[in-house]
Amino acid sequence: MASNVFHIGGDLTVRRLGFGAMRLPTEPGPAREASLAVARRAVELGVTLIDTAHLYGGGANEELLAEALYPYADGLLITTKVGVARSGPSSEWRLDGRPDVLRLQVEHALRRLRVDRLELLQLHRIDPEVPLTDQLGALRELQSEGKIGRIGLSEVTVAELDEARQIIDVVSVQNRYSLVDREHEPVLAACEAADIAFLPWRPVAGAASGATAEIAAVAAELGAAPAQVSLAWLLDHSPVILPIPGTARIDHLEENVAAERLRLTPAHRERLDRLPQHP
């Protein structure tokens, strides 16, 4: 049976089933109060990995998490991402991996999250218009300054991961991946070979609604929800997978966290492994 914990970079221990904060509303009012309650409940349930990003509200999501959870519980990792900014003539969101932009977003994240060091910082996307050595070099400098503990990537190919590993020590990769969307299986295999954490986003795509009949059938046989089956499959599929399902509802959060205890039989795994893929 696979372990329920993973050591990111070999020394940062987290429970493998995390929480993605992207869906939490941040505007003032009842929705924000509900978001604060969800974040706090996640930690009460033992979640130790929470994912956010500068892109999520231009830092508003980071501020929300700090309001909900600061001072942070021992062992809680809030990881954030940089590299997408409002820039250009119309100030639309776009990839921006210029070193000064990355540095500024890291400084803002430190302030918003109320920490002196980001234990795990991920590059949200590689900017094709900026040399990779410049982008990762900027993060490596911030790491040497003590403002970043470890560096990860998001939405990369195997070739990009290999290139990045020539420049920095990559400890995590965050790519789109789920039971019914395994386009990045080669990237997962590369991460597994190097003991790099693989954080799938949209981890229950195609399952939360029970749209996939076979997932729904397995769920019914196990007395579980389709999303729980999808998360259990991910946890079972590779020891480096750290799913980060997101929700703005406490009941969905509790259901997701309970998936950690769901056990699939070999027959169930075989049926799920054969599912058609829908990227």
PDB file of C-alpha atoms in Angstrom:
ATOM      1  CA  MET A   1       0.000   0.000   0.000  1.00  0.00           C
ATOM      2  CA  ALA A   2       1.351   3.392  -0.987  1.00  0.00           C
ATOM      3  CA  SER A   3       2.338   5.836   1.728  1.00  0.00           C
ATOM      4  CA  ASN A   4      -0.023   8.711   2.531  1.00  0.00           C
ATOM      5  CA  VAL A   5       2.916  11.104   2.800  1.00  0.00           C
ATOM      6  CA  PHE A   6       5.558  12.377   0.401  1.00  0.00           C
ATOM      7  CA  HIS A   7       8.858  14.121   1.044  1.00  0.00           C
ATOM      8  CA  ILE A   8       9.105  17.013  -1.438  1.00  0.00           C
ATOM      9  CA  GLY A   9      12.725  17.568  -2.342  1.00  0.00           C
ATOM     10  CA  GLY A  10      13.525  14.718   0.012  1.00  0.00           C
ATOM     11  CA  ASP A  11      12.938  16.721   3.184  1.00  0.00           C
ATOM     12  CA  LEU A  12       9.598  18.585   3.077  1.00  0.00           C
ATOM     13  CA  THR A  13       6.995  16.134   4.364  1.00  0.00           C
ATOM     14  CA  VAL A  14       3.337  16.586   3.373  1.00  0.00           C
ATOM     15  CA  ARG A  15       0.252  14.421   3.252  1.00  0.00           C
ATOM     16  CA  ARG A  16      -0.214  13.422  -0.358  1.00  0.00           C
ATOM     17  CA  LEU A  17      -3.845  14.536  -0.637  1.00  0.00           C
ATOM     18  CA  GLY A  18      -3.746  18.321  -0.670  1.00  0.00           C
ATOM     19  CA  PHE A  19      -6.115  21.192  -1.403  1.00  0.00           C
ATOM     20  CA  GLY A  20      -6.263  23.596  -4.338  1.00  0.00           C
ATOM     21  CA  ALA A  21      -7.432  27.046  -3.255  1.00  0.00           C
ATOM     22  CA  MET A  22      -8.155  28.433  -6.731  1.00  0.00           C
ATOM     23  CA  ARG A  23     -11.934  28.087  -6.449  1.00  0.00           C
ATOM     24  CA  LEU A  24     -12.264  30.003  -3.185  1.00  0.00           C
ATOM     25  CA  PRO A  25     -14.139  33.300  -3.689  1.00  0.00           C
ATOM     26  CA  THR A  26     -12.206  36.251  -2.272  1.00  0.00           C
ATOM     27  CA  GLU A  27     -14.647  39.165  -2.600  1.00  0.00           C
ATOM     28  CA  PRO A  28     -15.992  40.622   0.680  1.00  0.00           C
ATOM     29  CA  GLY A  29     -19.208  39.170   2.019  1.00  0.00           C
ATOM     30  CA  PRO A  30     -20.705  35.773   2.856  1.00  0.00           C
ATOM     31  CA  ALA A  31     -18.791  34.013   0.056  1.00  0.00           C
ATOM     32  CA  ARG A  32     -15.485  35.145   1.528  1.00  0.00           C
ATOM     33  CA  GLU A  33     -16.504  34.035   5.005  1.00  0.00           C
ATOM     34  CA  ALA A  34     -17.349  30.629   3.555  1.00  0.00           C
ATOM     35  CA  SER A  35     -13.928  30.516   1.858  1.00  0.00           C
ATOM     36  CA  LEU A  36     -12.191  31.221   5.152  1.00  0.00           C
ATOM     37  CA  ALA A  37     -14.180  28.401   6.765  1.00  0.00           C
ATOM     38  CA  VAL A  38     -13.243  25.959   3.985  1.00  0.00           C
ATOM     39  CA  ALA A  39      -9.526  26.755   4.275  1.00  0.00           C
ATOM     40  CA  ARG A  40      -9.636  26.336   8.048  1.00  0.00           C
ATOM     41  CA  ARG A  41     -11.564  23.085   7.775  1.00  0.00           C
ATOM     42  CA  ALA A  42      -8.965  21.714   5.352  1.00  0.00           C
ATOM     43  CA  VAL A  43      -6.262  22.157   7.975  1.00  0.00           C
ATOM     44  CA  GLU A  44      -8.524  20.708  10.692  1.00  0.00           C
ATOM     45  CA  LEU A  45      -8.899  17.609   8.513  1.00  0.00           C
ATOM     46  CA  GLY A  46      -5.132  17.201   8.385  1.00  0.00           C
ATOM     47  CA  VAL A  47      -4.380  18.668   4.957  1.00  0.00           C
ATOM     48  CA  THR A  48      -0.772  19.895   4.950  1.00  0.00           C
ATOM     49  CA  LEU A  49      -0.403  20.978   1.292  1.00  0.00           C
ATOM     50  CA  ILE A  50      -2.383  23.950  -0.010  1.00  0.00           C
ATOM     51  CA  ASP A  51      -1.852  25.292  -3.532  1.00  0.00           C
ATOM     52  CA  THR A  52      -2.399  28.895  -4.622  1.00  0.00           C
ATOM     53  CA  ALA A  53      -0.951  31.337  -7.175  1.00  0.00           C
ATOM     54  CA  HIS A  54      -0.448  35.001  -7.967  1.00  0.00           C
ATOM     55  CA  LEU A  55      -2.857  34.486 -10.883  1.00  0.00           C
ATOM     56  CA  TYR A  56      -5.724  33.645  -8.541  1.00  0.00           C
ATOM     57  CA  GLY A  57      -7.107  37.128  -8.074  1.00  0.00           C
ATOM     58  CA  GLY A  58      -3.778  38.859  -8.523  1.00  0.00           C
ATOM     59  CA  GLY A  59      -2.705  37.724  -5.060  1.00  0.00           C
ATOM     60  CA  ALA A  60      -6.147  37.957  -3.444  1.00  0.00           C
ATOM     61  CA  ASN A  61      -6.179  34.183  -2.958  1.00  0.00           C
ATOM     62  CA  GLU A  62      -2.849  34.330  -1.129  1.00  0.00           C
ATOM     63  CA  GLU A  63      -4.218  37.061   1.147  1.00  0.00           C
ATOM     64  CA  LEU A  64      -7.335  34.994   1.838  1.00  0.00           C
ATOM     65  CA  LEU A  65      -5.276  31.995   2.915  1.00  0.00           C
ATOM     66  CA  ALA A  66      -3.160  34.132   5.225  1.00  0.00           C
ATOM     67  CA  GLU A  67      -6.283  35.632   6.793  1.00  0.00           C
ATOM     68  CA  ALA A  68      -7.738  32.163   7.315  1.00  0.00           C
ATOM     69  CA  LEU A  69      -4.675  30.304   8.500  1.00  0.00           C
ATOM     70  CA  TYR A  70      -1.988  32.640   9.871  1.00  0.00           C
ATOM     71  CA  PRO A  71      -0.220  31.877  12.163  1.00  0.00           C
ATOM     72  CA  TYR A  72       0.278  28.628  10.306  1.00  0.00           C
ATOM     73  CA  ALA A  73       0.069  25.193  11.882  1.00  0.00           C
ATOM     74  CA  ASP A  74       3.334  23.292  12.137  1.00  0.00           C
ATOM     75  CA  GLY A  75       3.978  21.323   8.976  1.00  0.00           C
ATOM     76  CA  LEU A  76       1.529  23.281   6.804  1.00  0.00           C
ATOM     77  CA  LEU A  77       2.885  24.035   3.322  1.00  0.00           C
ATOM     78  CA  ILE A  78       1.273  26.774   1.270  1.00  0.00           C
ATOM     79  CA  THR A  79       2.814  26.681  -2.170  1.00  0.00           C
ATOM     80  CA  THR A  80       2.263  29.481  -4.654  1.00  0.00           C
ATOM     81  CA  LYS A  81       3.067  30.150  -8.304  1.00  0.00           C
ATOM     82  CA  VAL A  82       4.463  33.104 -10.242  1.00  0.00           C
ATOM     83  CA  GLY A  83       4.997  33.902 -13.905  1.00  0.00           C
ATOM     84  CA  VAL A  84       1.578  35.114 -15.088  1.00  0.00           C
ATOM     85  CA  ALA A  85       0.962  38.858 -14.890  1.00  0.00           C
ATOM     86  CA  ARG A  86      -1.286  41.632 -16.093  1.00  0.00           C
ATOM     87  CA  SER A  87       0.911  43.204 -18.734  1.00  0.00           C
ATOM     88  CA  GLY A  88       0.869  44.507 -22.263  1.00  0.00           C
ATOM     89  CA  PRO A  89      -1.164  47.425 -23.635  1.00  0.00           C
ATOM     90  CA  SER A  90      -4.520  46.154 -22.353  1.00  0.00           C
ATOM     91  CA  SER A  91      -3.206  44.748 -19.059  1.00  0.00           C
ATOM     92  CA  GLU A  92      -4.595  41.299 -19.789  1.00  0.00           C
ATOM     93  CA  TRP A  93      -3.314  38.222 -17.998  1.00  0.00           C
ATOM     94  CA  ARG A  94      -0.422  36.739 -19.936  1.00  0.00           C
ATOM     95  CA  LEU A  95       2.726  34.724 -19.396  1.00  0.00           C
ATOM     96  CA  ASP A  96       5.480  36.941 -18.056  1.00  0.00           C
ATOM     97  CA  GLY A  97       8.698  35.283 -17.011  1.00  0.00           C
ATOM     98  CA  ARG A  98      10.902  38.368 -16.997  1.00  0.00           C
ATOM     99  CA  PRO A  99      13.221  38.187 -13.987  1.00  0.00           C
ATOM    100  CA  ASP A 100      12.049  41.510 -12.532  1.00  0.00           C
ATOM    101  CA  VAL A 101       8.403  40.400 -12.738  1.00  0.00           C
ATOM    102  CA  LEU A 102       9.140  37.043 -11.097  1.00  0.00           C
ATOM    103  CA  ARG A 103      11.102  38.725  -8.331  1.00  0.00           C
ATOM    104  CA  LEU A 104       8.312  41.251  -7.698  1.00  0.00           C
ATOM    105  CA  GLN A 105       5.655  38.535  -7.545  1.00  0.00           C
ATOM    106  CA  VAL A 106       7.753  36.546  -5.077  1.00  0.00           C
ATOM    107  CA  GLU A 107       8.183  39.635  -2.893  1.00  0.00           C
ATOM    108  CA  HIS A 108       4.414  40.230  -3.015  1.00  0.00           C
ATOM    109  CA  ALA A 109       3.711  36.584  -2.150  1.00  0.00           C
ATOM    110  CA  LEU A 110       5.992  36.773   0.881  1.00  0.00           C
ATOM    111  CA  ARG A 111       4.128  39.847   2.093  1.00  0.00           C
ATOM    112  CA  ARG A 112       0.638  38.506   1.370  1.00  0.00           C
ATOM    113  CA  LEU A 113       1.310  35.116   2.942  1.00  0.00           C
ATOM    114  CA  ARG A 114       3.121  36.797   5.874  1.00  0.00           C
ATOM    115  CA  VAL A 115       6.227  34.635   5.624  1.00  0.00           C
ATOM    116  CA  ASP A 116       9.945  35.248   5.200  1.00  0.00           C
ATOM    117  CA  ARG A 117      10.430  32.251   2.918  1.00  0.00           C
ATOM    118  CA  LEU A 118       8.298  30.339   0.422  1.00  0.00           C
ATOM    119  CA  GLU A 119       9.140  26.711   1.100  1.00  0.00           C
ATOM    120  CA  LEU A 120       7.932  25.703  -2.374  1.00  0.00           C
ATOM    121  CA  LEU A 121       7.571  28.167  -5.268  1.00  0.00           C
ATOM    122  CA  GLN A 122       6.453  26.996  -8.700  1.00  0.00           C
ATOM    123  CA  LEU A 123       6.837  28.702 -12.073  1.00  0.00           C
ATOM    124  CA  HIS A 124       3.237  28.851 -13.281  1.00  0.00           C
ATOM    125  CA  ARG A 125       4.207  28.514 -16.944  1.00  0.00           C
ATOM    126  CA  ILE A 126       7.420  28.764 -18.915  1.00  0.00           C
ATOM    127  CA  ASP A 127       7.351  32.025 -20.874  1.00  0.00           C
ATOM    128  CA  PRO A 128       8.494  31.190 -24.425  1.00  0.00           C
ATOM    129  CA  GLU A 129       9.566  34.797 -24.967  1.00  0.00           C
ATOM    130  CA  VAL A 130      12.110  34.805 -22.143  1.00  0.00           C
ATOM    131  CA  PRO A 131      15.172  32.510 -22.078  1.00  0.00           C
ATOM    132  CA  LEU A 132      14.593  29.674 -19.632  1.00  0.00           C
ATOM    133  CA  THR A 133      17.964  30.346 -18.043  1.00  0.00           C
ATOM    134  CA  ASP A 134      16.786  33.874 -17.218  1.00  0.00           C
ATOM    135  CA  GLN A 135      13.509  32.690 -15.679  1.00  0.00           C
ATOM    136  CA  LEU A 136      14.981  29.904 -13.610  1.00  0.00           C
ATOM    137  CA  GLY A 137      18.110  31.907 -12.877  1.00  0.00           C
ATOM    138  CA  ALA A 138      15.959  34.574 -11.217  1.00  0.00           C
ATOM    139  CA  LEU A 139      14.265  31.959  -9.033  1.00  0.00           C
ATOM    140  CA  ARG A 140      17.629  30.384  -8.206  1.00  0.00           C
ATOM    141  CA  GLU A 141      18.901  33.791  -7.061  1.00  0.00           C
ATOM    142  CA  LEU A 142      15.868  34.207  -4.814  1.00  0.00           C
ATOM    143  CA  GLN A 143      16.557  30.730  -3.484  1.00  0.00           C
ATOM    144  CA  SER A 144      20.147  31.650  -2.683  1.00  0.00           C
ATOM    145  CA  GLU A 145      18.839  34.736  -0.885  1.00  0.00           C
ATOM    146  CA  GLY A 146      16.711  32.487   1.322  1.00  0.00           C
ATOM    147  CA  LYS A 147      13.365  33.749  -0.001  1.00  0.00           C
ATOM    148  CA  ILE A 148      12.542  30.460  -1.752  1.00  0.00           C
ATOM    149  CA  GLY A 149      13.201  27.042  -0.275  1.00  0.00           C
ATOM    150  CA  ARG A 150      12.473  24.797  -3.263  1.00  0.00           C
ATOM    151  CA  ILE A 151      11.493  25.331  -6.897  1.00  0.00           C
ATOM    152  CA  GLY A 152       8.896  23.572  -9.032  1.00  0.00           C
ATOM    153  CA  LEU A 153       7.406  23.900 -12.509  1.00  0.00           C
ATOM    154  CA  SER A 154       3.919  23.773 -14.000  1.00  0.00           C
ATOM    155  CA  GLU A 155       2.586  22.569 -17.363  1.00  0.00           C
ATOM    156  CA  VAL A 156       5.878  21.303 -18.750  1.00  0.00           C
ATOM    157  CA  THR A 157       6.887  18.593 -21.200  1.00  0.00           C
ATOM    158  CA  VAL A 158       9.501  15.946 -20.515  1.00  0.00           C
ATOM    159  CA  ALA A 159      11.979  17.909 -22.652  1.00  0.00           C
ATOM    160  CA  GLU A 160      11.296  21.127 -20.727  1.00  0.00           C
ATOM    161  CA  LEU A 161      11.675  19.304 -17.423  1.00  0.00           C
ATOM    162  CA  ASP A 162      14.996  17.844 -18.563  1.00  0.00           C
ATOM    163  CA  GLU A 163      16.223  21.273 -19.681  1.00  0.00           C
ATOM    164  CA  ALA A 164      15.140  22.893 -16.419  1.00  0.00           C
ATOM    165  CA  ARG A 165      16.916  20.243 -14.370  1.00  0.00           C
ATOM    166  CA  GLN A 166      20.180  21.287 -16.011  1.00  0.00           C
ATOM    167  CA  ILE A 167      19.681  24.733 -14.434  1.00  0.00           C
ATOM    168  CA  ILE A 168      17.977  24.112 -11.084  1.00  0.00           C
ATOM    169  CA  ASP A 169      16.928  21.297  -8.770  1.00  0.00           C
ATOM    170  CA  VAL A 170      13.262  20.723  -9.707  1.00  0.00           C
ATOM    171  CA  VAL A 171      11.309  19.218  -6.798  1.00  0.00           C
ATOM    172  CA  SER A 172       7.747  19.405  -8.149  1.00  0.00           C
ATOM    173  CA  VAL A 173       5.737  19.506 -11.359  1.00  0.00           C
ATOM    174  CA  GLN A 174       2.123  20.658 -11.554  1.00  0.00           C
ATOM    175  CA  ASN A 175       0.465  19.471 -14.780  1.00  0.00           C
ATOM    176  CA  ARG A 176      -3.129  18.831 -15.804  1.00  0.00           C
ATOM    177  CA  TYR A 177      -3.831  15.157 -15.160  1.00  0.00           C
ATOM    178  CA  SER A 178      -6.678  12.916 -14.076  1.00  0.00           C
ATOM    179  CA  LEU A 179      -8.112   9.435 -14.423  1.00  0.00           C
ATOM    180  CA  VAL A 180      -9.667  10.383 -17.778  1.00  0.00           C
ATOM    181  CA  ASP A 181      -6.931  12.766 -18.952  1.00  0.00           C
ATOM    182  CA  ARG A 182      -3.491  11.180 -18.935  1.00  0.00           C
ATOM    183  CA  GLU A 183      -1.848  13.206 -21.685  1.00  0.00           C
ATOM    184  CA  HIS A 184       1.074  13.931 -19.360  1.00  0.00           C
ATOM    185  CA  GLU A 185       1.758  10.310 -18.412  1.00  0.00           C
ATOM    186  CA  PRO A 186       5.331  10.624 -19.809  1.00  0.00           C
ATOM    187  CA  VAL A 187       5.937  13.613 -17.523  1.00  0.00           C
ATOM    188  CA  LEU A 188       4.581  11.655 -14.569  1.00  0.00           C
ATOM    189  CA  ALA A 189       6.934   8.790 -15.445  1.00  0.00           C
ATOM    190  CA  ALA A 190       9.898  11.194 -15.547  1.00  0.00           C
ATOM    191  CA  CYS A 191       8.889  12.607 -12.161  1.00  0.00           C
ATOM    192  CA  GLU A 192       8.547   9.140 -10.678  1.00  0.00           C
ATOM    193  CA  ALA A 193      12.007   8.158 -11.943  1.00  0.00           C
ATOM    194  CA  ALA A 194      13.545  11.246 -10.303  1.00  0.00           C
ATOM    195  CA  ASP A 195      11.346  11.232  -7.144  1.00  0.00           C
ATOM    196  CA  ILE A 196       9.845  14.590  -8.132  1.00  0.00           C
ATOM    197  CA  ALA A 197       6.417  15.436  -6.695  1.00  0.00           C
ATOM    198  CA  PHE A 198       3.683  15.460  -9.356  1.00  0.00           C
ATOM    199  CA  LEU A 199       0.723  17.696  -8.462  1.00  0.00           C
ATOM    200  CA  PRO A 200      -2.156  17.057 -10.885  1.00  0.00           C
ATOM    201  CA  TRP A 201      -4.543  19.942 -11.374  1.00  0.00           C
ATOM    202  CA  ARG A 202      -8.132  19.214 -12.418  1.00  0.00           C
ATOM    203  CA  PRO A 203      -7.590  15.842 -10.683  1.00  0.00           C
ATOM    204  CA  VAL A 204     -11.273  14.854 -10.716  1.00  0.00           C
ATOM    205  CA  ALA A 205     -12.116  16.117 -14.213  1.00  0.00           C
ATOM    206  CA  GLY A 206     -14.860  14.003 -15.722  1.00  0.00           C
ATOM    207  CA  ALA A 207     -15.640  12.441 -12.371  1.00  0.00           C
ATOM    208  CA  ALA A 208     -17.110  15.078 -10.078  1.00  0.00           C
ATOM    209  CA  SER A 209     -20.420  14.965 -11.971  1.00  0.00           C
ATOM    210  CA  GLY A 210     -20.341  11.195 -12.351  1.00  0.00           C
ATOM    211  CA  ALA A 211     -20.393  11.726 -16.106  1.00  0.00           C
ATOM    212  CA  THR A 212     -18.189   8.717 -16.749  1.00  0.00           C
ATOM    213  CA  ALA A 213     -20.393   5.659 -16.364  1.00  0.00           C
ATOM    214  CA  GLU A 214     -17.612   3.275 -15.351  1.00  0.00           C
ATOM    215  CA  ILE A 215     -16.337   5.600 -12.615  1.00  0.00           C
ATOM    216  CA  ALA A 216     -19.889   5.937 -11.338  1.00  0.00           C
ATOM    217  CA  ALA A 217     -20.310   2.153 -11.387  1.00  0.00           C
ATOM    218  CA  VAL A 218     -17.126   1.567  -9.400  1.00  0.00           C
ATOM    219  CA  ALA A 219     -18.166   4.299  -6.972  1.00  0.00           C
ATOM    220  CA  ALA A 220     -21.539   2.627  -6.434  1.00  0.00           C
ATOM    221  CA  GLU A 221     -19.878  -0.726  -5.767  1.00  0.00           C
ATOM    222  CA  LEU A 222     -17.605   0.859  -3.167  1.00  0.00           C
ATOM    223  CA  GLY A 223     -20.267   3.063  -1.608  1.00  0.00           C
ATOM    224  CA  ALA A 224     -18.231   6.130  -2.561  1.00  0.00           C
ATOM    225  CA  ALA A 225     -18.567   9.242  -4.706  1.00  0.00           C
ATOM    226  CA  PRO A 226     -17.128   9.321  -8.236  1.00  0.00           C
ATOM    227  CA  ALA A 227     -14.687  12.063  -7.245  1.00  0.00           C
ATOM    228  CA  GLN A 228     -13.451   9.889  -4.371  1.00  0.00           C
ATOM    229  CA  VAL A 229     -12.811   7.015  -6.767  1.00  0.00           C
ATOM    230  CA  SER A 230     -10.844   9.313  -9.072  1.00  0.00           C
ATOM    231  CA  LEU A 231      -8.714  10.593  -6.194  1.00  0.00           C
ATOM    232  CA  ALA A 232      -8.149   7.110  -4.821  1.00  0.00           C
ATOM    233  CA  TRP A 233      -7.014   5.981  -8.282  1.00  0.00           C
ATOM    234  CA  LEU A 234      -4.540   8.862  -8.474  1.00  0.00           C
ATOM    235  CA  LEU A 235      -3.090   8.070  -5.060  1.00  0.00           C
ATOM    236  CA  ASP A 236      -2.794   4.427  -6.071  1.00  0.00           C
ATOM    237  CA  HIS A 237      -1.414   5.098  -9.560  1.00  0.00           C
ATOM    238  CA  SER A 238       1.948   6.558  -8.529  1.00  0.00           C
ATOM    239  CA  PRO A 239       3.637   7.253  -5.183  1.00  0.00           C
ATOM    240  CA  VAL A 240       4.753  10.706  -6.393  1.00  0.00           C
ATOM    241  CA  ILE A 241       1.223  11.939  -7.177  1.00  0.00           C
ATOM    242  CA  LEU A 242      -0.045  14.641  -4.801  1.00  0.00           C
ATOM    243  CA  PRO A 243      -3.608  15.520  -5.889  1.00  0.00           C
ATOM    244  CA  ILE A 244      -4.833  19.035  -5.085  1.00  0.00           C
ATOM    245  CA  PRO A 245      -8.625  18.960  -5.584  1.00  0.00           C
ATOM    246  CA  GLY A 246     -10.296  22.307  -5.098  1.00  0.00           C
ATOM    247  CA  THR A 247     -13.744  23.228  -3.857  1.00  0.00           C
ATOM    248  CA  ALA A 248     -15.549  26.102  -2.188  1.00  0.00           C
ATOM    249  CA  ARG A 249     -17.817  23.781  -0.172  1.00  0.00           C
ATOM    250  CA  ILE A 250     -17.010  22.108   3.130  1.00  0.00           C
ATOM    251  CA  ASP A 251     -19.030  18.972   2.305  1.00  0.00           C
ATOM    252  CA  HIS A 252     -17.074  18.464  -0.926  1.00  0.00           C
ATOM    253  CA  LEU A 253     -13.820  19.121   0.934  1.00  0.00           C
ATOM    254  CA  GLU A 254     -14.642  16.488   3.546  1.00  0.00           C
ATOM    255  CA  GLU A 255     -15.629  14.038   0.809  1.00  0.00           C
ATOM    256  CA  ASN A 256     -12.360  14.635  -1.046  1.00  0.00           C
ATOM    257  CA  VAL A 257     -10.200  14.205   2.042  1.00  0.00           C
ATOM    258  CA  ALA A 258     -12.020  10.970   2.900  1.00  0.00           C
ATOM    259  CA  ALA A 259     -10.885   9.556  -0.461  1.00  0.00           C
ATOM    260  CA  GLU A 260      -7.495   8.970   1.156  1.00  0.00           C
ATOM    261  CA  ARG A 261      -9.041   6.045   3.054  1.00  0.00           C
ATOM    262  CA  LEU A 262     -10.765   4.497   0.027  1.00  0.00           C
ATOM    263  CA  ARG A 263      -9.193   1.237  -1.143  1.00  0.00           C
ATOM    264  CA  LEU A 264      -9.581   0.063  -4.735  1.00  0.00           C
ATOM    265  CA  THR A 265      -9.411  -3.657  -5.444  1.00  0.00           C
ATOM    266  CA  PRO A 266      -7.118  -4.899  -8.248  1.00  0.00           C
ATOM    267  CA  ALA A 267     -10.246  -5.556 -10.335  1.00  0.00           C
ATOM    268  CA  HIS A 268     -11.461  -1.982  -9.832  1.00  0.00           C
ATOM    269  CA  ARG A 269      -8.046  -0.591 -10.748  1.00  0.00           C
ATOM    270  CA  GLU A 270      -7.971  -2.667 -13.902  1.00  0.00           C
ATOM    271  CA  ARG A 271     -11.374  -1.368 -14.980  1.00  0.00           C
ATOM    272  CA  LEU A 272     -10.380   2.218 -14.292  1.00  0.00           C
ATOM    273  CA  ASP A 273      -7.030   1.832 -16.043  1.00  0.00           C
ATOM    274  CA  ARG A 274      -8.881   0.907 -19.242  1.00  0.00           C
ATOM    275  CA  LEU A 275     -11.044   4.029 -19.306  1.00  0.00           C
ATOM    276  CA  PRO A 276     -10.928   6.087 -22.533  1.00  0.00           C
ATOM    277  CA  GLN A 277      -9.061   9.378 -22.301  1.00  0.00           C
ATOM    278  CA  HIS A 278     -10.700  12.756 -22.886  1.00  0.00           C
ATOM    279  CA  PRO A 279      -8.136  15.613 -22.684  1.00  0.00           C
TER     280      PRO A 279
END
